[in-house]
PDB file of C-alpha atoms in Angstrom:
ATOM      1  CA  MET A1085       0.172   0.337  -0.307  1.00 59.00           C
ATOM      2  CA  ASP A1086       1.376   3.806  -0.938  1.00 78.00           C
ATOM      3  CA  THR A1087       1.341   5.982   1.748  1.00 86.00           C
ATOM      4  CA  ASP A1088       0.247   8.473  -0.574  1.00 88.00           C
ATOM      5  CA  LEU A1089      -2.791   6.800  -1.311  1.00 91.00           C
ATOM      6  CA  LEU A1090      -4.247   7.069   1.344  1.00 91.00           C
ATOM      7  CA  LYS A1091      -2.702  10.196   2.378  1.00 90.00           C
ATOM      8  CA  THR A1092      -4.234  12.597  -0.065  1.00 92.00           C
ATOM      9  CA  PHE A1093      -7.684  10.319   0.441  1.00 92.00           C
ATOM     10  CA  LEU A1094      -7.897  11.644   3.957  1.00 91.00           C
ATOM     11  CA  GLU A1095      -6.869  15.756   2.185  1.00 91.00           C
ATOM     12  CA  VAL A1096      -9.716  15.200  -0.154  1.00 91.00           C
ATOM     13  CA  SER A1097     -11.489  13.290   2.348  1.00 91.00           C
ATOM     14  CA  LYS A1098     -10.805  16.593   4.910  1.00 90.00           C
ATOM     15  CA  THR A1099     -11.799  20.132   2.623  1.00 90.00           C
ATOM     16  CA  ARG A1100     -14.205  17.907  -0.163  1.00 89.00           C
ATOM     17  CA  HIS A1101     -12.884  19.713  -3.066  1.00 89.00           C
ATOM     18  CA  PHE A1102     -10.079  17.095  -5.176  1.00 89.00           C
ATOM     19  CA  GLY A1103      -9.063  21.194  -5.817  1.00 88.00           C
ATOM     20  CA  LYS A1104      -7.801  22.198  -2.702  1.00 90.00           C
ATOM     21  CA  ALA A1105      -6.063  18.159  -1.791  1.00 90.00           C
ATOM     22  CA  ALA A1106      -4.673  19.315  -5.023  1.00 90.00           C
ATOM     23  CA  GLU A1107      -3.173  22.814  -3.383  1.00 90.00           C
ATOM     24  CA  ASN A1108      -2.131  21.866   0.520  1.00 90.00           C
ATOM     25  CA  LEU A1109      -0.437  18.748  -1.164  1.00 89.00           C
ATOM     26  CA  PHE A1110       1.505  20.761  -4.667  1.00 88.00           C
ATOM     27  CA  LEU A1111      -0.187  17.663  -6.901  1.00 88.00           C
ATOM     28  CA  THR A1112      -1.919  18.256  -9.556  1.00 91.00           C
ATOM     29  CA  ARG A1113      -5.919  18.301  -9.579  1.00 89.00           C
ATOM     30  CA  SER A1114      -5.631  15.240 -11.870  1.00 91.00           C
ATOM     31  CA  ALA A1115      -2.756  14.153  -9.910  1.00 90.00           C
ATOM     32  CA  VAL A1116      -5.018  13.442  -6.966  1.00 91.00           C
ATOM     33  CA  SER A1117      -8.057  12.243  -9.180  1.00 91.00           C
ATOM     34  CA  PHE A1118      -5.634   9.531  -9.630  1.00 91.00           C
ATOM     35  CA  ARG A1119      -4.647   8.510  -6.404  1.00 91.00           C
ATOM     36  CA  VAL A1120      -7.680   8.381  -5.631  1.00 92.00           C
ATOM     37  CA  LYS A1121      -8.983   5.588  -8.552  1.00 92.00           C
ATOM     38  CA  GLN A1122      -5.734   4.010  -8.169  1.00 90.00           C
ATOM     39  CA  LEU A1123      -6.728   3.300  -4.296  1.00 91.00           C
ATOM     40  CA  GLU A1124     -10.344   2.834  -5.467  1.00 91.00           C
ATOM     41  CA  THR A1125      -9.014  -0.053  -8.142  1.00 91.00           C
ATOM     42  CA  LEU A1126      -7.074  -1.323  -5.281  1.00 89.00           C
ATOM     43  CA  LEU A1127      -9.862  -1.961  -2.769  1.00 91.00           C
ATOM     44  CA  GLY A1128     -13.049  -2.619  -5.323  1.00 91.00           C
ATOM     45  CA  VAL A1129     -14.871  -0.307  -3.877  1.00 93.00           C
ATOM     46  CA  GLU A1130     -16.108   3.132  -4.522  1.00 92.00           C
ATOM     47  CA  LEU A1131     -14.740   6.293  -1.431  1.00 93.00           C
ATOM     48  CA  PHE A1132     -16.813   9.418  -3.217  1.00 92.00           C
ATOM     49  CA  ASP A1133     -19.583  10.095  -4.526  1.00 90.00           C
ATOM     50  CA  ARG A1134     -18.368  12.879  -7.011  1.00 84.00           C
ATOM     51  CA  VAL A1135     -21.718  15.361  -6.603  1.00 77.00           C
ATOM     52  CA  ARG A1136     -20.143  18.892  -9.039  1.00 72.00           C
ATOM     53  CA  ASN A1137     -19.423  21.211  -6.322  1.00 71.00           C
ATOM     54  CA  ASN A1138     -21.173  19.120  -3.411  1.00 77.00           C
ATOM     55  CA  ILE A1139     -18.061  15.739  -3.049  1.00 87.00           C
ATOM     56  CA  HIS A1140     -18.528  13.040  -0.192  1.00 88.00           C
ATOM     57  CA  PRO A1141     -17.471  10.769   1.326  1.00 91.00           C
ATOM     58  CA  THR A1142     -19.497   7.548   0.582  1.00 93.00           C
ATOM     59  CA  PRO A1143     -20.331   4.899   2.554  1.00 91.00           C
ATOM     60  CA  ALA A1144     -17.491   2.611   2.128  1.00 92.00           C
ATOM     61  CA  GLY A1145     -15.215   6.270   2.297  1.00 91.00           C
ATOM     62  CA  GLU A1146     -16.315   6.966   5.812  1.00 91.00           C
ATOM     63  CA  ARG A1147     -15.387   2.932   6.503  1.00 90.00           C
ATOM     64  CA  MET A1148     -11.800   3.415   5.388  1.00 91.00           C
ATOM     65  CA  LEU A1149     -11.445   7.214   7.417  1.00 89.00           C
ATOM     66  CA  GLY A1150     -10.502   5.724  10.542  1.00 83.00           C
ATOM     67  CA  HIS A1151      -8.512   2.608   9.154  1.00 86.00           C
ATOM     68  CA  ALA A1152      -6.895   5.134   6.708  1.00 87.00           C
ATOM     69  CA  GLU A1153      -6.126   7.261   9.697  1.00 83.00           C
ATOM     70  CA  ALA A1154      -4.198   4.308  11.744  1.00 79.00           C
ATOM     71  CA  VAL A1155      -2.092   2.845   8.797  1.00 83.00           C
ATOM     72  CA  LEU A1156      -0.241   6.592   8.278  1.00 81.00           C
ATOM     73  CA  THR A1157      -0.081   6.842  12.634  1.00 75.00           C
ATOM     74  CA  ALA A1158       1.471   2.854  12.866  1.00 75.00           C
ATOM     75  CA  TRP A1159       3.306   4.170   9.360  1.00 78.00           C
ATOM     76  CA  GLU A1160       4.660   7.785  10.828  1.00 74.00           C
ATOM     77  CA  ARG A1161       5.687   5.739  14.304  1.00 69.00           C
ATOM     78  CA  ALA A1162       7.465   2.716  12.797  1.00 71.00           C
ATOM     79  CA  LYS A1163       9.639   5.131  10.580  1.00 69.00           C
ATOM     80  CA  GLN A1164      10.116   6.966  14.191  1.00 63.00           C
ATOM     81  CA  ASP A1165      11.207   3.745  16.605  1.00 64.00           C
ATOM     82  CA  VAL A1166      13.419   2.132  13.825  1.00 65.00           C
ATOM     83  CA  SER A1167      15.401   5.126  12.866  1.00 58.00           C
ATOM     84  CA  LEU A1168      15.860   6.592  17.151  1.00 53.00           C
ATOM     85  CA  HIS A1169      18.862   7.760  17.657  1.00 53.00           C
ATOM     86  CA  GLN A1170      21.219   5.702  19.904  1.00 51.00           C
ATOM     87  CA  ASP A1171      20.809   7.380  22.734  1.00 50.00           C
ATOM     88  CA  HIS A1172      17.430   6.691  22.881  1.00 51.00           C
ATOM     89  CA  LEU A1173      16.269   2.815  22.909  1.00 65.00           C
ATOM     90  CA  LEU A1174      12.775   2.712  22.826  1.00 79.00           C
ATOM     91  CA  GLN A1175       9.916   5.015  21.758  1.00 81.00           C
ATOM     92  CA  LEU A1176       6.602   5.294  24.156  1.00 87.00           C
ATOM     93  CA  THR A1177       3.267   7.323  22.432  1.00 88.00           C
ATOM     94  CA  LEU A1178       1.311   9.450  24.509  1.00 90.00           C
ATOM     95  CA  GLY A1179      -2.625   9.585  23.362  1.00 89.00           C
ATOM     96  CA  THR A1180      -4.742  12.291  25.612  1.00 88.00           C
ATOM     97  CA  GLY A1181      -7.536  15.705  24.736  1.00 80.00           C
ATOM     98  CA  HIS A1182      -6.864  18.627  24.288  1.00 76.00           C
ATOM     99  CA  ASN A1183      -8.300  19.740  27.207  1.00 82.00           C
ATOM    100  CA  ILE A1184      -6.269  17.435  29.139  1.00 86.00           C
ATOM    101  CA  TRP A1185      -2.722  18.697  27.603  1.00 81.00           C
ATOM    102  CA  ASP A1186      -3.935  22.179  28.159  1.00 77.00           C
ATOM    103  CA  THR A1187      -3.982  21.590  31.956  1.00 81.00           C
ATOM    104  CA  TYR A1188      -2.027  19.037  32.970  1.00 82.00           C
ATOM    105  CA  LEU A1189       0.420  16.740  30.717  1.00 82.00           C
ATOM    106  CA  GLN A1190       2.705  19.413  28.888  1.00 78.00           C
ATOM    107  CA  HIS A1191       3.770  19.869  32.851  1.00 79.00           C
ATOM    108  CA  PHE A1192       4.933  16.993  32.956  1.00 83.00           C
ATOM    109  CA  PHE A1193       7.455  16.858  29.962  1.00 82.00           C
ATOM    110  CA  GLN A1194      10.720  18.124  31.849  1.00 85.00           C
ATOM    111  CA  SER A1195       9.610  15.418  33.893  1.00 87.00           C
ATOM    112  CA  LEU A1196       9.069  12.314  32.243  1.00 88.00           C
ATOM    113  CA  HIS A1197      12.364  13.719  29.925  1.00 86.00           C
ATOM    114  CA  GLN A1198      14.751  13.930  33.070  1.00 88.00           C
ATOM    115  CA  GLY A1199      12.867  11.392  34.617  1.00 90.00           C
ATOM    116  CA  LEU A1200      13.752   8.094  31.679  1.00 89.00           C
ATOM    117  CA  PRO A1201      17.062   8.551  29.642  1.00 86.00           C
ATOM    118  CA  GLY A1202      16.842   6.667  27.491  1.00 83.00           C
ATOM    119  CA  VAL A1203      13.764   7.303  25.991  1.00 87.00           C
ATOM    120  CA  SER A1204      12.043   9.126  22.783  1.00 84.00           C
ATOM    121  CA  LEU A1205       8.792  10.480  24.150  1.00 86.00           C
ATOM    122  CA  ARG A1206       5.951  11.533  20.903  1.00 84.00           C
ATOM    123  CA  THR A1207       2.497  12.824  21.904  1.00 85.00           C
ATOM    124  CA  GLU A1208      -0.879  12.052  20.043  1.00 82.00           C
ATOM    125  CA  VAL A1209      -3.569  15.299  20.367  1.00 83.00           C
ATOM    126  CA  ILE A1210      -6.676  12.941  19.656  1.00 82.00           C
ATOM    127  CA  THR A1211     -10.391  12.792  21.024  1.00 79.00           C
ATOM    128  CA  PRO A1212     -11.289   9.836  22.693  1.00 76.00           C
ATOM    129  CA  GLN A1213     -12.763   7.625  20.024  1.00 75.00           C
ATOM    130  CA  ALA A1214      -9.002   7.704  18.311  1.00 79.00           C
ATOM    131  CA  MET A1215      -7.245   7.252  22.132  1.00 82.00           C
ATOM    132  CA  THR A1216      -9.402   3.518  22.426  1.00 81.00           C
ATOM    133  CA  ARG A1217      -8.955   2.338  19.030  1.00 79.00           C
ATOM    134  CA  GLN A1218      -5.312   3.194  18.989  1.00 81.00           C
ATOM    135  CA  LEU A1219      -5.053   1.813  22.544  1.00 83.00           C
ATOM    136  CA  ILE A1220      -6.379  -1.304  20.973  1.00 79.00           C
ATOM    137  CA  GLU A1221      -4.076  -1.199  18.026  1.00 77.00           C
ATOM    138  CA  ARG A1222      -1.215  -0.235  19.355  1.00 79.00           C
ATOM    139  CA  SER A1223      -0.558   3.220  18.434  1.00 80.00           C
ATOM    140  CA  ILE A1224      -0.866   4.738  21.059  1.00 88.00           C
ATOM    141  CA  ASP A1225       1.719   2.735  24.369  1.00 91.00           C
ATOM    142  CA  ILE A1226      -0.355   5.619  27.117  1.00 93.00           C
ATOM    143  CA  ALA A1227      -4.346   6.814  26.800  1.00 92.00           C
ATOM    144  CA  ILE A1228      -4.952   9.819  29.549  1.00 92.00           C
ATOM    145  CA  SER A1229      -8.322  11.134  29.425  1.00 89.00           C
ATOM    146  CA  PHE A1230     -11.316  11.062  32.202  1.00 88.00           C
ATOM    147  CA  ASP A1231     -12.633   8.272  30.366  1.00 83.00           C
ATOM    148  CA  THR A1232     -10.951   5.410  30.550  1.00 81.00           C
ATOM    149  CA  PRO A1233     -11.821   2.515  28.635  1.00 79.00           C
ATOM    150  CA  LYS A1234     -14.110  -0.431  28.871  1.00 79.00           C
ATOM    151  CA  LEU A1235     -11.578  -2.703  28.475  1.00 81.00           C
ATOM    152  CA  GLU A1236     -10.323  -6.169  29.411  1.00 82.00           C
ATOM    153  CA  GLU A1237      -7.394  -6.219  28.835  1.00 86.00           C
ATOM    154  CA  VAL A1238      -6.413  -2.835  29.304  1.00 89.00           C
ATOM    155  CA  ASP A1239      -4.710  -1.621  33.362  1.00 92.00           C
ATOM    156  CA  ILE A1240      -5.923   1.446  34.066  1.00 92.00           C
ATOM    157  CA  VAL A1241      -3.342   4.113  36.715  1.00 92.00           C
ATOM    158  CA  LYS A1242      -5.724   6.844  38.721  1.00 92.00           C
ATOM    159  CA  LEU A1243      -2.869  10.164  38.195  1.00 92.00           C
ATOM    160  CA  MET A1244      -4.897  12.721  39.665  1.00 89.00           C
ATOM    161  CA  ASP A1245      -7.882  14.329  40.873  1.00 90.00           C
ATOM    162  CA  VAL A1246      -9.583  17.087  39.508  1.00 90.00           C
ATOM    163  CA  SER A1247     -11.863  19.629  40.781  1.00 93.00           C
ATOM    164  CA  LEU A1248     -13.640  22.036  38.155  1.00 95.00           C
ATOM    165  CA  CYS A1249     -15.022  25.181  39.044  1.00 95.00           C
ATOM    166  CA  LEU A1250     -17.619  27.239  37.874  1.00 96.00           C
ATOM    167  CA  VAL A1251     -15.793  30.676  37.045  1.00 97.00           C
ATOM    168  CA  CYS A1252     -16.854  33.789  35.133  1.00 96.00           C
ATOM    169  CA  HIS A1253     -15.082  37.029  34.856  1.00 95.00           C
ATOM    170  CA  GLN A1254     -17.309  39.433  36.938  1.00 93.00           C
ATOM    171  CA  ALA A1255     -17.348  39.211  41.180  1.00 94.00           C
ATOM    172  CA  GLY A1256     -21.270  38.787  42.705  1.00 92.00           C
ATOM    173  CA  MET A1257     -22.559  36.739  40.230  1.00 94.00           C
ATOM    174  CA  SER A1258     -24.550  34.080  41.434  1.00 94.00           C
ATOM    175  CA  LEU A1259     -26.784  30.748  39.393  1.00 93.00           C
ATOM    176  CA  SER A1260     -29.557  32.724  39.680  1.00 92.00           C
ATOM    177  CA  ASN A1261     -28.027  35.835  37.593  1.00 93.00           C
ATOM    178  CA  ILE A1262     -25.019  33.380  35.220  1.00 92.00           C
ATOM    179  CA  ASP A1263     -27.706  33.532  32.577  1.00 91.00           C
ATOM    180  CA  THR A1264     -27.892  37.293  32.247  1.00 93.00           C
ATOM    181  CA  ILE A1265     -23.958  36.801  30.401  1.00 94.00           C
ATOM    182  CA  ASN A1266     -21.761  34.095  27.925  1.00 93.00           C
ATOM    183  CA  TYR A1267     -21.666  30.463  28.704  1.00 96.00           C
ATOM    184  CA  ILE A1268     -18.888  28.338  27.113  1.00 96.00           C
ATOM    185  CA  LYS A1269     -19.088  25.127  27.334  1.00 95.00           C
ATOM    186  CA  VAL A1270     -15.646  22.677  27.934  1.00 94.00           C
ATOM    187  CA  ASP A1271     -15.840  18.821  26.536  1.00 89.00           C
ATOM    188  CA  TRP A1272     -14.604  17.371  30.717  1.00 91.00           C
ATOM    189  CA  GLY A1273     -16.030  14.167  29.696  1.00 85.00           C
ATOM    190  CA  THR A1274     -19.274  12.194  29.753  1.00 85.00           C
ATOM    191  CA  ALA A1275     -19.181  11.517  33.083  1.00 87.00           C
ATOM    192  CA  PHE A1276     -19.190  15.580  33.648  1.00 90.00           C
ATOM    193  CA  ASN A1277     -21.167  16.373  30.650  1.00 89.00           C
ATOM    194  CA  ILE A1278     -24.313  13.975  32.996  1.00 90.00           C
ATOM    195  CA  ALA A1279     -23.778  15.995  35.967  1.00 90.00           C
ATOM    196  CA  HIS A1280     -23.970  19.428  34.206  1.00 91.00           C
ATOM    197  CA  ALA A1281     -27.231  18.597  32.344  1.00 90.00           C
ATOM    198  CA  GLN A1282     -28.408  17.027  35.203  1.00 90.00           C
ATOM    199  CA  THR A1283     -27.805  19.836  37.822  1.00 91.00           C
ATOM    200  CA  PHE A1284     -27.110  23.504  35.976  1.00 93.00           C
ATOM    201  CA  THR A1285     -29.586  23.321  34.162  1.00 91.00           C
ATOM    202  CA  MET A1286     -30.070  27.823  34.490  1.00 92.00           C
ATOM    203  CA  LEU A1287     -26.686  28.052  32.055  1.00 93.00           C
ATOM    204  CA  PRO A1288     -27.454  30.016  28.796  1.00 93.00           C
ATOM    205  CA  VAL A1289     -26.509  28.288  25.482  1.00 93.00           C
ATOM    206  CA  PRO A1290     -23.150  28.231  25.039  1.00 95.00           C
ATOM    207  CA  THR A1291     -21.852  30.863  23.293  1.00 95.00           C
ATOM    208  CA  LEU A1292     -18.436  27.956  22.032  1.00 95.00           C
ATOM    209  CA  HIS A1293     -17.986  24.232  22.750  1.00 93.00           C
ATOM    210  CA  THR A1294     -14.450  23.895  23.720  1.00 91.00           C
ATOM    211  CA  SER A1295     -12.620  20.687  24.402  1.00 86.00           C
ATOM    212  CA  SER A1296      -9.513  23.399  25.200  1.00 88.00           C
ATOM    213  CA  ALA A1297      -8.852  24.910  28.866  1.00 91.00           C
ATOM    214  CA  ARG A1298      -6.924  27.020  27.407  1.00 91.00           C
ATOM    215  CA  MET A1299      -8.818  28.216  24.419  1.00 92.00           C
ATOM    216  CA  ALA A1300     -11.954  29.019  27.348  1.00 94.00           C
ATOM    217  CA  LEU A1301     -10.070  31.213  29.043  1.00 95.00           C
ATOM    218  CA  ASP A1302      -8.227  33.401  26.429  1.00 95.00           C
ATOM    219  CA  PHE A1303     -12.582  33.459  25.823  1.00 95.00           C
ATOM    220  CA  LEU A1304     -13.461  33.558  28.983  1.00 96.00           C
ATOM    221  CA  LEU A1305     -10.552  36.944  30.060  1.00 95.00           C
ATOM    222  CA  ASN A1306     -11.194  38.359  26.290  1.00 95.00           C
ATOM    223  CA  ASN A1307     -15.316  38.299  25.885  1.00 95.00           C
ATOM    224  CA  GLY A1308     -15.682  37.653  29.184  1.00 94.00           C
ATOM    225  CA  GLY A1309     -18.411  34.671  29.980  1.00 95.00           C
ATOM    226  CA  SER A1310     -18.329  32.162  33.090  1.00 96.00           C
ATOM    227  CA  ALA A1311     -16.641  28.764  32.423  1.00 96.00           C
ATOM    228  CA  PHE A1312     -16.169  25.244  34.596  1.00 96.00           C
ATOM    229  CA  LEU A1313     -12.133  24.936  34.654  1.00 96.00           C
ATOM    230  CA  PRO A1314      -9.476  23.126  36.670  1.00 94.00           C
ATOM    231  CA  HIS A1315      -9.822  24.888  40.457  1.00 92.00           C
ATOM    232  CA  SER A1316      -5.087  24.416  40.080  1.00 88.00           C
ATOM    233  CA  PHE A1317      -5.166  26.118  36.348  1.00 91.00           C
ATOM    234  CA  ILE A1318      -7.523  29.305  36.849  1.00 92.00           C
ATOM    235  CA  GLU A1319      -6.160  29.520  40.637  1.00 92.00           C
ATOM    236  CA  PRO A1320      -3.506  32.690  39.853  1.00 93.00           C
ATOM    237  CA  TYR A1321      -6.590  34.816  37.713  1.00 95.00           C
ATOM    238  CA  LEU A1322      -8.579  34.185  40.834  1.00 95.00           C
ATOM    239  CA  ALA A1323      -6.215  35.464  42.595  1.00 95.00           C
ATOM    240  CA  SER A1324      -5.731  38.332  40.357  1.00 96.00           C
ATOM    241  CA  LYS A1325      -8.617  39.219  40.643  1.00 95.00           C
ATOM    242  CA  GLN A1326      -8.632  38.464  37.187  1.00 96.00           C
ATOM    243  CA  VAL A1327     -12.185  35.857  36.774  1.00 96.00           C
ATOM    244  CA  PHE A1328     -13.975  35.067  39.694  1.00 97.00           C
ATOM    245  CA  LEU A1329     -15.359  32.135  41.671  1.00 96.00           C
ATOM    246  CA  VAL A1330     -19.447  32.334  40.979  1.00 95.00           C
ATOM    247  CA  GLU A1331     -21.594  31.877  44.090  1.00 93.00           C
ATOM    248  CA  GLN A1332     -23.317  29.544  45.550  1.00 90.00           C
ATOM    249  CA  ALA A1333     -21.815  27.045  42.093  1.00 93.00           C
ATOM    250  CA  ALA A1334     -20.981  23.550  43.571  1.00 92.00           C
ATOM    251  CA  THR A1335     -17.756  21.623  42.043  1.00 93.00           C
ATOM    252  CA  ILE A1336     -17.756  18.730  39.764  1.00 94.00           C
ATOM    253  CA  GLU A1337     -15.039  16.625  40.846  1.00 92.00           C
ATOM    254  CA  ARG A1338     -13.422  14.326  37.768  1.00 91.00           C
ATOM    255  CA  SER A1339      -9.930  11.997  37.717  1.00 90.00           C
ATOM    256  CA  VAL A1340      -7.457  11.663  35.395  1.00 91.00           C
ATOM    257  CA  TYR A1341      -6.343   7.479  34.233  1.00 92.00           C
ATOM    258  CA  GLY A1342      -3.915   5.911  31.870  1.00 92.00           C
ATOM    259  CA  ALA A1343      -4.333   3.866  30.795  1.00 92.00           C
ATOM    260  CA  PHE A1344      -1.815   0.691  28.829  1.00 92.00           C
ATOM    261  CA  TRP A1345      -2.167  -2.497  27.224  1.00 89.00           C
ATOM    262  CA  LYS A1346      -1.097  -5.149  29.547  1.00 88.00           C
ATOM    263  CA  GLY A1347       0.729  -7.391  26.816  1.00 85.00           C
ATOM    264  CA  ASN A1348       2.948  -4.149  26.255  1.00 86.00           C
ATOM    265  CA  GLU A1349       6.959  -4.903  26.022  1.00 84.00           C
ATOM    266  CA  ARG A1350       7.135  -1.191  27.003  1.00 86.00           C
ATOM    267  CA  ARG A1351       5.491  -2.223  30.301  1.00 90.00           C
ATOM    268  CA  GLU A1352       9.058  -1.324  32.594  1.00 90.00           C
ATOM    269  CA  GLN A1353       9.367   1.842  31.225  1.00 91.00           C
ATOM    270  CA  ILE A1354       5.148   3.112  31.146  1.00 92.00           C
ATOM    271  CA  GLU A1355       4.733   2.012  34.589  1.00 92.00           C
ATOM    272  CA  LYS A1356       7.639   4.391  34.682  1.00 92.00           C
ATOM    273  CA  ALA A1357       5.645   7.494  32.877  1.00 93.00           C
ATOM    274  CA  LEU A1358       2.848   6.937  35.189  1.00 93.00           C
ATOM    275  CA  ASN A1359       4.652   6.921  38.344  1.00 92.00           C
ATOM    276  CA  LEU A1360       5.880  10.168  37.007  1.00 91.00           C
ATOM    277  CA  LEU A1361       2.377  12.028  35.830  1.00 90.00           C
ATOM    278  CA  GLN A1362       1.397  10.877  39.406  1.00 87.00           C
ATOM    279  CA  ALA A1363       3.918  13.120  41.241  1.00 63.00           C
ATOM    280  CA  LYS A1364       2.449  16.380  41.483  1.00 55.00           C
ATOM    281  CA  GLY A1365      -0.534  17.863  40.329  1.00 46.00           C
ATOM    282  CA  PRO A1366      -0.746  20.704  37.154  1.00 42.00           C
ATOM    283  CA  VAL A1367       0.388  24.129  36.559  1.00 41.00           C
ATOM    284  CA  ALA A1368      -1.076  27.192  36.752  1.00 43.00           C
ATOM    285  CA  PRO A1369      -0.700  28.802  33.181  1.00 41.00           C
ATOM    286  CA  THR A1370       1.377  31.604  32.583  1.00 40.00           C
TER     287      THR A1370
END
């Protein structure tokens, strides 16, 4: 399988346009069309419905998306693994979502680098659905998330607890008048969404949905509004009175977990990495 065919297929799927895909890939439109046709011939199915100005994947094309991404991810990892510098004995790949990366994982990288001599680190910011699939496919070694994979072959380690507080840009706001300002909905996982729906029905329709705590905080500081953010993450902003706790609003407690495949040949290094990730809480943003 020529990986260029898969890259071209994914680009057409993303842009829904052969011309735009050609520009992004620095190819001619005919080259893009030829590559897609080659892939369709190899698979024996049509991957796109070619309607003018409305190119979209067929059902077979939709099913192919996950496989194409998995093959390319595995290929990139294989290339990096076999070409590791002589000082690095192996590579560990960590997969996580935007919100955990922003508020937790990025602050551990110096500790991981110093605490894992001979290990090359790779990070993937991915969706929870892709995380579980890539863990099964061995494309990532450690999945870090709020919602743990429900798989018998996977070991789960609790890394830390997180208190999500409802904060806003002005003092004196309470649940009784919170619907008068913007609301920024941050994706903190399934359990958060359930608690949110049950307890915080008074919140207005979100002005912004995001999976990034950093983006939510920036939006709040620039435009005003409220959002659920980790207490440790916004502690300096509370101290400097840039944000304020919403009165009467209970915190929503979540835990961060690390998951890995039981039979992973890198288990010793994985367990060392997880121990380092349990060593301290997240650092507030600067």
